[in-house]
Amino acid sequence: MTFNIPPPDILLQLSLNGALGGAMYGVAAVGLSLIFGTMRLIFLAQGAMIILAAYFVRALFYGLGIDPFLSLLIIIPVGLVVGWLIYQGLFRKAAAAEDRNISLLIAVGLMFLIQNLMTVVWGGNTAAIVTSYTASGIEILGVRTSFTRSMGFLIALAGTGLVVLFLRKTLVGKAVRAASEDMEAATLMGISPHRVNAIAFAIGIALAGAAGVAVATTFPFNPFAGFIFSLKALVALALGGIGNVAGALAGGILLGLIEAYVQYFISGGWTNAIAYGVFLAVLMFKPEGLFSRPYKKA
């Protein structure tokens, strides 16, 4: 196999496509980071929530004529409410238990439940959204790329930026950060664990909704596509550093770049193998993540 360095324009195109695609993994990973930070739970149903949001975006578009990107004004508030209700109904008691496996099993059960409900309601065939701008492109740095991918990248940046501001500039956000650092100490300071968990969970599901908008406008999807998004978000989370919100987005972008380069230089069949290999290598040699300092969280 020969290795040839591509021309600069091709390399820029690869990098741009990889970064834009990886941002969707990143915004899903930010939600995972928030939930893990307070509950110490890898929420494997995050991908299923993303696909569920994508189906709702599709229903709003074809049923009510609401533009997919405008549907963010509906999807995000609904995601906040749904996240709050899911925590109160399914995870409140489990979060208080010492055995974290209970919460993990509930998350797995929720994932399968959502997958099967989507199959019953919308069928198991691949779905997609086709708008007037689906095939449109824009130029960035002299390279033409998809308009919907670019919008997905902006959604990821905006979502991550708002979460970082919330965590650093608001009293509630600072309480969430304190709980993610040390729940026992935060509790002694008067912070309610259940309130903090519910807020983090609600924001995590709202971010899944935002990711669902990006996915619905960019990729075809089916009820079982969510598990792959959960895995990719988990890889992005590990690359960026568990508990590091900005690092989670950076990890997603890095994962997108790895996938783009592997597809071009090696083969599409090796994409997942190498991505998961990098994931294992990071966990083995730099478990705090590539964008975090040892033993510290953002």
Short mmCIF file of C-alpha atoms in Angstrom, two decimals:
data_model
loop_
_atom_site.label_atom_id
_atom_site.label_comp_id
_atom_site.label_asym_id
_atom_site.label_seq_id
_atom_site.Cartn_x
_atom_site.Cartn_y
_atom_site.Cartn_z
CA MET A 1 0.00 0.00 0.00
CA THR A 2 1.48 3.35 -1.02
CA PHE A 3 1.05 6.47 1.08
CA ASN A 4 0.78 9.70 -0.85
CA ILE A 5 0.31 13.08 0.74
CA PRO A 6 -2.74 14.66 -0.89
CA PRO A 7 -2.72 18.18 -2.34
CA PRO A 8 -3.40 20.96 0.18
CA ASP A 9 -6.95 21.53 -1.07
CA ILE A 10 -7.84 17.85 -0.61
CA LEU A 11 -6.25 17.81 2.85
CA LEU A 12 -8.23 20.92 3.80
CA GLN A 13 -11.42 19.34 2.48
CA LEU A 14 -10.78 16.19 4.54
CA SER A 15 -10.04 18.20 7.67
CA LEU A 16 -13.11 20.39 7.24
CA ASN A 17 -15.47 17.47 6.63
CA GLY A 18 -13.99 15.56 9.57
CA ALA A 19 -14.29 18.51 11.94
CA LEU A 20 -17.87 19.30 10.89
CA GLY A 21 -18.97 15.68 11.24
CA GLY A 22 -17.11 15.17 14.51
CA ALA A 23 -18.82 18.17 16.10
CA MET A 24 -22.04 16.12 16.21
CA TYR A 25 -20.24 13.45 18.25
CA GLY A 26 -18.91 16.26 20.39
CA VAL A 27 -22.26 17.80 21.33
CA ALA A 28 -23.55 14.34 22.26
CA ALA A 29 -20.41 13.84 24.36
CA VAL A 30 -21.01 17.13 26.19
CA GLY A 31 -24.36 15.75 27.34
CA LEU A 32 -22.70 12.53 28.44
CA SER A 33 -20.05 14.55 30.30
CA LEU A 34 -22.66 16.48 32.27
CA ILE A 35 -24.57 13.36 33.26
CA PHE A 36 -21.44 11.44 34.19
CA GLY A 37 -20.04 14.39 36.13
CA THR A 38 -22.81 14.36 38.73
CA MET A 39 -24.23 10.82 38.55
CA ARG A 40 -21.10 8.83 37.57
CA LEU A 41 -23.29 7.20 34.92
CA ILE A 42 -22.36 6.39 31.32
CA PHE A 43 -25.79 7.13 29.86
CA LEU A 44 -25.87 4.63 26.98
CA ALA A 45 -29.36 5.77 25.95
CA GLN A 46 -27.99 9.14 24.81
CA GLY A 47 -27.78 7.96 21.20
CA ALA A 48 -31.34 6.65 21.27
CA MET A 49 -32.47 10.05 22.56
CA ILE A 50 -30.66 11.70 19.65
CA ILE A 51 -32.45 9.52 17.11
CA LEU A 52 -35.78 10.04 18.90
CA ALA A 53 -35.24 13.80 18.59
CA ALA A 54 -34.40 13.32 14.89
CA TYR A 55 -37.74 11.56 14.34
CA PHE A 56 -39.58 14.38 16.12
CA VAL A 57 -37.80 16.95 13.96
CA ARG A 58 -38.89 14.98 10.89
CA ALA A 59 -42.48 14.82 12.17
CA LEU A 60 -42.54 18.57 12.81
CA PHE A 61 -41.18 19.25 9.32
CA TYR A 62 -43.45 16.95 7.33
CA GLY A 63 -46.47 17.24 9.62
CA LEU A 64 -46.48 20.93 10.49
CA GLY A 65 -44.06 22.44 8.00
CA ILE A 66 -41.66 23.66 10.71
CA ASP A 67 -38.11 24.11 9.43
CA PRO A 68 -35.73 21.62 11.11
CA PHE A 69 -33.43 24.33 12.45
CA LEU A 70 -36.33 26.42 13.74
CA SER A 71 -37.57 23.31 15.51
CA LEU A 72 -34.66 23.80 17.93
CA LEU A 73 -36.96 26.30 19.68
CA ILE A 74 -39.31 23.38 20.40
CA ILE A 75 -36.88 20.46 20.73
CA ILE A 76 -34.60 22.01 23.36
CA PRO A 77 -37.33 23.03 25.86
CA VAL A 78 -39.03 19.66 25.36
CA GLY A 79 -35.66 17.95 25.92
CA LEU A 80 -35.19 19.83 29.20
CA VAL A 81 -38.62 18.73 30.44
CA VAL A 82 -38.21 15.14 29.23
CA GLY A 83 -34.76 14.90 30.82
CA TRP A 84 -36.10 16.17 34.13
CA LEU A 85 -38.99 13.70 34.04
CA ILE A 86 -36.76 10.75 33.10
CA TYR A 87 -34.44 11.50 36.00
CA GLN A 88 -37.29 11.88 38.49
CA GLY A 89 -39.12 8.79 37.25
CA LEU A 90 -36.27 6.37 36.54
CA PHE A 91 -32.99 7.51 38.08
CA ARG A 92 -33.77 9.41 41.29
CA LYS A 93 -33.75 6.35 43.56
CA ALA A 94 -31.02 4.58 41.61
CA ALA A 95 -28.75 7.66 41.80
CA ALA A 96 -28.86 7.47 45.60
CA ALA A 97 -27.80 3.82 45.61
CA GLU A 98 -24.16 2.90 46.11
CA ASP A 99 -24.31 0.34 43.33
CA ARG A 100 -23.93 2.32 40.08
CA ASN A 101 -24.74 -0.77 38.03
CA ILE A 102 -28.42 -0.19 38.77
CA SER A 103 -28.39 3.16 36.94
CA LEU A 104 -26.40 1.61 34.08
CA LEU A 105 -28.91 -1.21 33.67
CA ILE A 106 -31.79 1.28 33.71
CA ALA A 107 -30.04 3.28 30.96
CA VAL A 108 -29.58 0.14 28.84
CA GLY A 109 -33.23 -0.82 29.37
CA LEU A 110 -34.33 2.70 28.41
CA MET A 111 -32.23 2.50 25.26
CA PHE A 112 -33.91 -0.73 24.13
CA LEU A 113 -37.34 0.63 25.05
CA ILE A 114 -36.86 3.79 22.97
CA GLN A 115 -35.49 1.80 20.04
CA ASN A 116 -38.47 -0.51 20.00
CA LEU A 117 -41.00 2.30 20.47
CA MET A 118 -39.49 4.14 17.49
CA THR A 119 -39.71 0.96 15.43
CA VAL A 120 -43.39 0.54 16.32
CA VAL A 121 -44.29 4.17 15.62
CA TRP A 122 -42.13 4.96 12.58
CA GLY A 123 -41.10 1.53 11.29
CA GLY A 124 -37.62 0.11 10.94
CA ASN A 125 -36.80 1.59 7.53
CA THR A 126 -34.28 4.36 7.04
CA ALA A 127 -35.74 7.87 7.26
CA ALA A 128 -34.40 11.24 6.15
CA ILE A 129 -35.32 14.89 5.84
CA VAL A 130 -35.08 16.57 2.45
CA THR A 131 -35.37 20.36 2.48
CA SER A 132 -34.74 23.08 -0.08
CA TYR A 133 -31.20 23.47 1.31
CA THR A 134 -30.30 19.80 1.80
CA ALA A 135 -28.06 19.74 -1.29
CA SER A 136 -26.80 23.30 -0.78
CA GLY A 137 -23.20 24.06 -0.02
CA ILE A 138 -21.14 26.97 1.27
CA GLU A 139 -17.49 27.91 0.90
CA ILE A 140 -15.21 27.90 3.93
CA LEU A 141 -11.54 28.83 3.42
CA GLY A 142 -12.02 28.29 -0.29
CA VAL A 143 -13.40 24.77 0.21
CA ARG A 144 -17.02 23.91 -0.53
CA THR A 145 -18.88 21.94 2.11
CA SER A 146 -22.41 20.99 3.07
CA PHE A 147 -24.67 23.72 4.48
CA THR A 148 -26.34 21.28 6.89
CA ARG A 149 -23.01 20.02 8.23
CA SER A 150 -21.94 23.61 8.80
CA MET A 151 -25.16 24.32 10.68
CA GLY A 152 -24.60 21.19 12.76
CA PHE A 153 -21.15 22.50 13.66
CA LEU A 154 -22.62 25.86 14.71
CA ILE A 155 -25.24 24.06 16.83
CA ALA A 156 -22.46 22.10 18.56
CA LEU A 157 -20.40 25.24 19.20
CA ALA A 158 -23.39 27.20 20.48
CA GLY A 159 -24.59 24.34 22.69
CA THR A 160 -21.17 23.79 24.22
CA GLY A 161 -20.57 27.51 24.68
CA LEU A 162 -23.90 27.98 26.46
CA VAL A 163 -23.22 25.03 28.76
CA VAL A 164 -19.75 26.37 29.64
CA LEU A 165 -21.23 29.80 30.40
CA PHE A 166 -23.96 28.19 32.49
CA LEU A 167 -21.45 26.17 34.51
CA ARG A 168 -19.08 29.09 35.10
CA LYS A 169 -21.34 32.12 35.40
CA THR A 170 -24.49 30.98 37.21
CA LEU A 171 -24.97 29.86 40.81
CA VAL A 172 -26.81 26.72 39.70
CA GLY A 173 -24.04 25.94 37.23
CA LYS A 174 -21.39 26.38 39.90
CA ALA A 175 -23.38 24.00 42.11
CA VAL A 176 -23.33 21.43 39.29
CA ARG A 177 -19.55 21.86 38.96
CA ALA A 178 -19.07 21.54 42.71
CA ALA A 179 -21.14 18.36 42.79
CA SER A 180 -19.17 16.88 39.91
CA GLU A 181 -15.93 17.54 41.81
CA ASP A 182 -17.06 16.15 45.17
CA MET A 183 -20.70 15.27 45.81
CA GLU A 184 -20.20 14.67 49.54
CA ALA A 185 -18.56 18.05 50.10
CA ALA A 186 -21.21 19.75 47.95
CA THR A 187 -23.95 18.11 50.01
CA LEU A 188 -22.36 19.37 53.23
CA MET A 189 -22.42 22.87 51.72
CA GLY A 190 -26.20 22.61 51.31
CA ILE A 191 -26.36 21.58 47.65
CA SER A 192 -29.14 19.09 46.92
CA PRO A 193 -27.75 16.06 45.05
CA HIS A 194 -31.07 15.24 43.42
CA ARG A 195 -31.60 18.80 42.22
CA VAL A 196 -28.11 18.95 40.72
CA ASN A 197 -28.51 15.52 39.11
CA ALA A 198 -31.88 16.48 37.64
CA ILE A 199 -30.51 19.74 36.18
CA ALA A 200 -27.48 18.02 34.65
CA PHE A 201 -29.66 15.23 33.26
CA ALA A 202 -32.15 17.71 31.78
CA ILE A 203 -29.40 19.68 30.04
CA GLY A 204 -27.82 16.44 28.79
CA ILE A 205 -31.09 15.37 27.14
CA ALA A 206 -31.63 18.86 25.71
CA LEU A 207 -28.19 18.59 24.10
CA ALA A 208 -29.23 15.21 22.69
CA GLY A 209 -32.19 17.02 21.15
CA ALA A 210 -29.88 19.60 19.58
CA ALA A 211 -27.72 16.80 18.22
CA GLY A 212 -30.87 15.17 16.87
CA VAL A 213 -31.60 18.27 14.79
CA ALA A 214 -28.08 18.14 13.32
CA VAL A 215 -28.35 14.41 12.61
CA ALA A 216 -31.83 14.66 11.06
CA THR A 217 -30.73 17.33 8.58
CA THR A 218 -27.42 15.67 7.65
CA PHE A 219 -27.73 11.87 7.70
CA PRO A 220 -30.34 9.19 6.98
CA PHE A 221 -31.26 7.46 10.23
CA ASN A 222 -33.22 4.51 11.62
CA PRO A 223 -34.34 3.47 15.12
CA PHE A 224 -31.19 1.45 15.75
CA ALA A 225 -28.65 4.08 14.70
CA GLY A 226 -28.53 5.53 18.20
CA PHE A 227 -26.22 2.91 19.67
CA ILE A 228 -23.44 3.92 17.27
CA PHE A 229 -23.86 7.56 18.30
CA SER A 230 -23.64 6.51 21.96
CA LEU A 231 -20.38 4.67 21.28
CA LYS A 232 -18.91 7.56 19.28
CA ALA A 233 -19.94 10.03 21.97
CA LEU A 234 -18.26 7.80 24.57
CA VAL A 235 -15.06 7.74 22.50
CA ALA A 236 -15.19 11.54 22.14
CA LEU A 237 -15.73 11.85 25.90
CA ALA A 238 -12.68 9.71 26.63
CA LEU A 239 -10.53 11.62 24.13
CA GLY A 240 -11.54 14.99 25.54
CA GLY A 241 -11.47 14.03 29.20
CA ILE A 242 -14.34 12.82 31.34
CA GLY A 243 -15.84 15.82 33.12
CA ASN A 244 -14.30 18.32 30.70
CA VAL A 245 -17.18 19.95 28.78
CA ALA A 246 -15.11 21.85 26.22
CA GLY A 247 -12.80 18.84 25.93
CA ALA A 248 -15.77 16.64 25.03
CA LEU A 249 -16.49 18.82 21.98
CA ALA A 250 -12.80 18.84 21.07
CA GLY A 251 -12.73 15.05 21.44
CA GLY A 252 -15.65 14.74 19.04
CA ILE A 253 -13.93 16.94 16.47
CA LEU A 254 -10.72 14.92 16.86
CA LEU A 255 -12.68 11.69 16.36
CA GLY A 256 -14.24 13.12 13.20
CA LEU A 257 -10.79 14.02 11.88
CA ILE A 258 -9.48 10.53 12.63
CA GLU A 259 -12.40 8.97 10.75
CA ALA A 260 -11.96 11.27 7.76
CA TYR A 261 -8.21 10.60 7.50
CA VAL A 262 -8.59 6.84 7.93
CA GLN A 263 -11.25 6.68 5.22
CA TYR A 264 -9.00 8.55 2.79
CA PHE A 265 -5.57 7.16 3.57
CA ILE A 266 -6.43 3.55 4.47
CA SER A 267 -9.99 2.32 3.93
CA GLY A 268 -13.50 2.97 5.15
CA GLY A 269 -13.57 -0.54 6.57
CA TRP A 270 -10.85 0.39 9.06
CA THR A 271 -12.57 3.52 10.36
CA ASN A 272 -14.28 2.08 13.42
CA ALA A 273 -11.43 -0.32 14.26
CA ILE A 274 -8.85 2.47 14.38
CA ALA A 275 -11.19 4.88 16.18
CA TYR A 276 -11.88 2.33 18.92
CA GLY A 277 -8.18 1.44 19.01
CA VAL A 278 -7.34 5.10 19.71
CA PHE A 279 -10.08 5.06 22.37
CA LEU A 280 -8.45 2.10 24.16
CA ALA A 281 -4.97 3.61 23.83
CA VAL A 282 -6.10 6.87 25.43
CA LEU A 283 -7.77 5.01 28.30
CA MET A 284 -4.58 3.00 28.86
CA PHE A 285 -1.94 5.74 28.59
CA LYS A 286 -3.77 9.01 29.30
CA PRO A 287 -7.01 8.12 31.11
CA GLU A 288 -7.68 11.74 32.08
CA GLY A 289 -8.09 12.55 28.36
CA LEU A 290 -6.04 14.48 25.84
CA PHE A 291 -7.43 17.88 26.80
CA SER A 292 -7.50 17.62 30.60
CA ARG A 293 -4.90 17.91 33.28
CA PRO A 294 -4.39 14.84 35.45
CA TYR A 295 -6.96 14.49 38.23
CA LYS A 296 -8.70 17.76 37.42
CA LYS A 297 -12.02 18.49 35.79
CA ALA A 298 -13.30 21.44 33.84
#
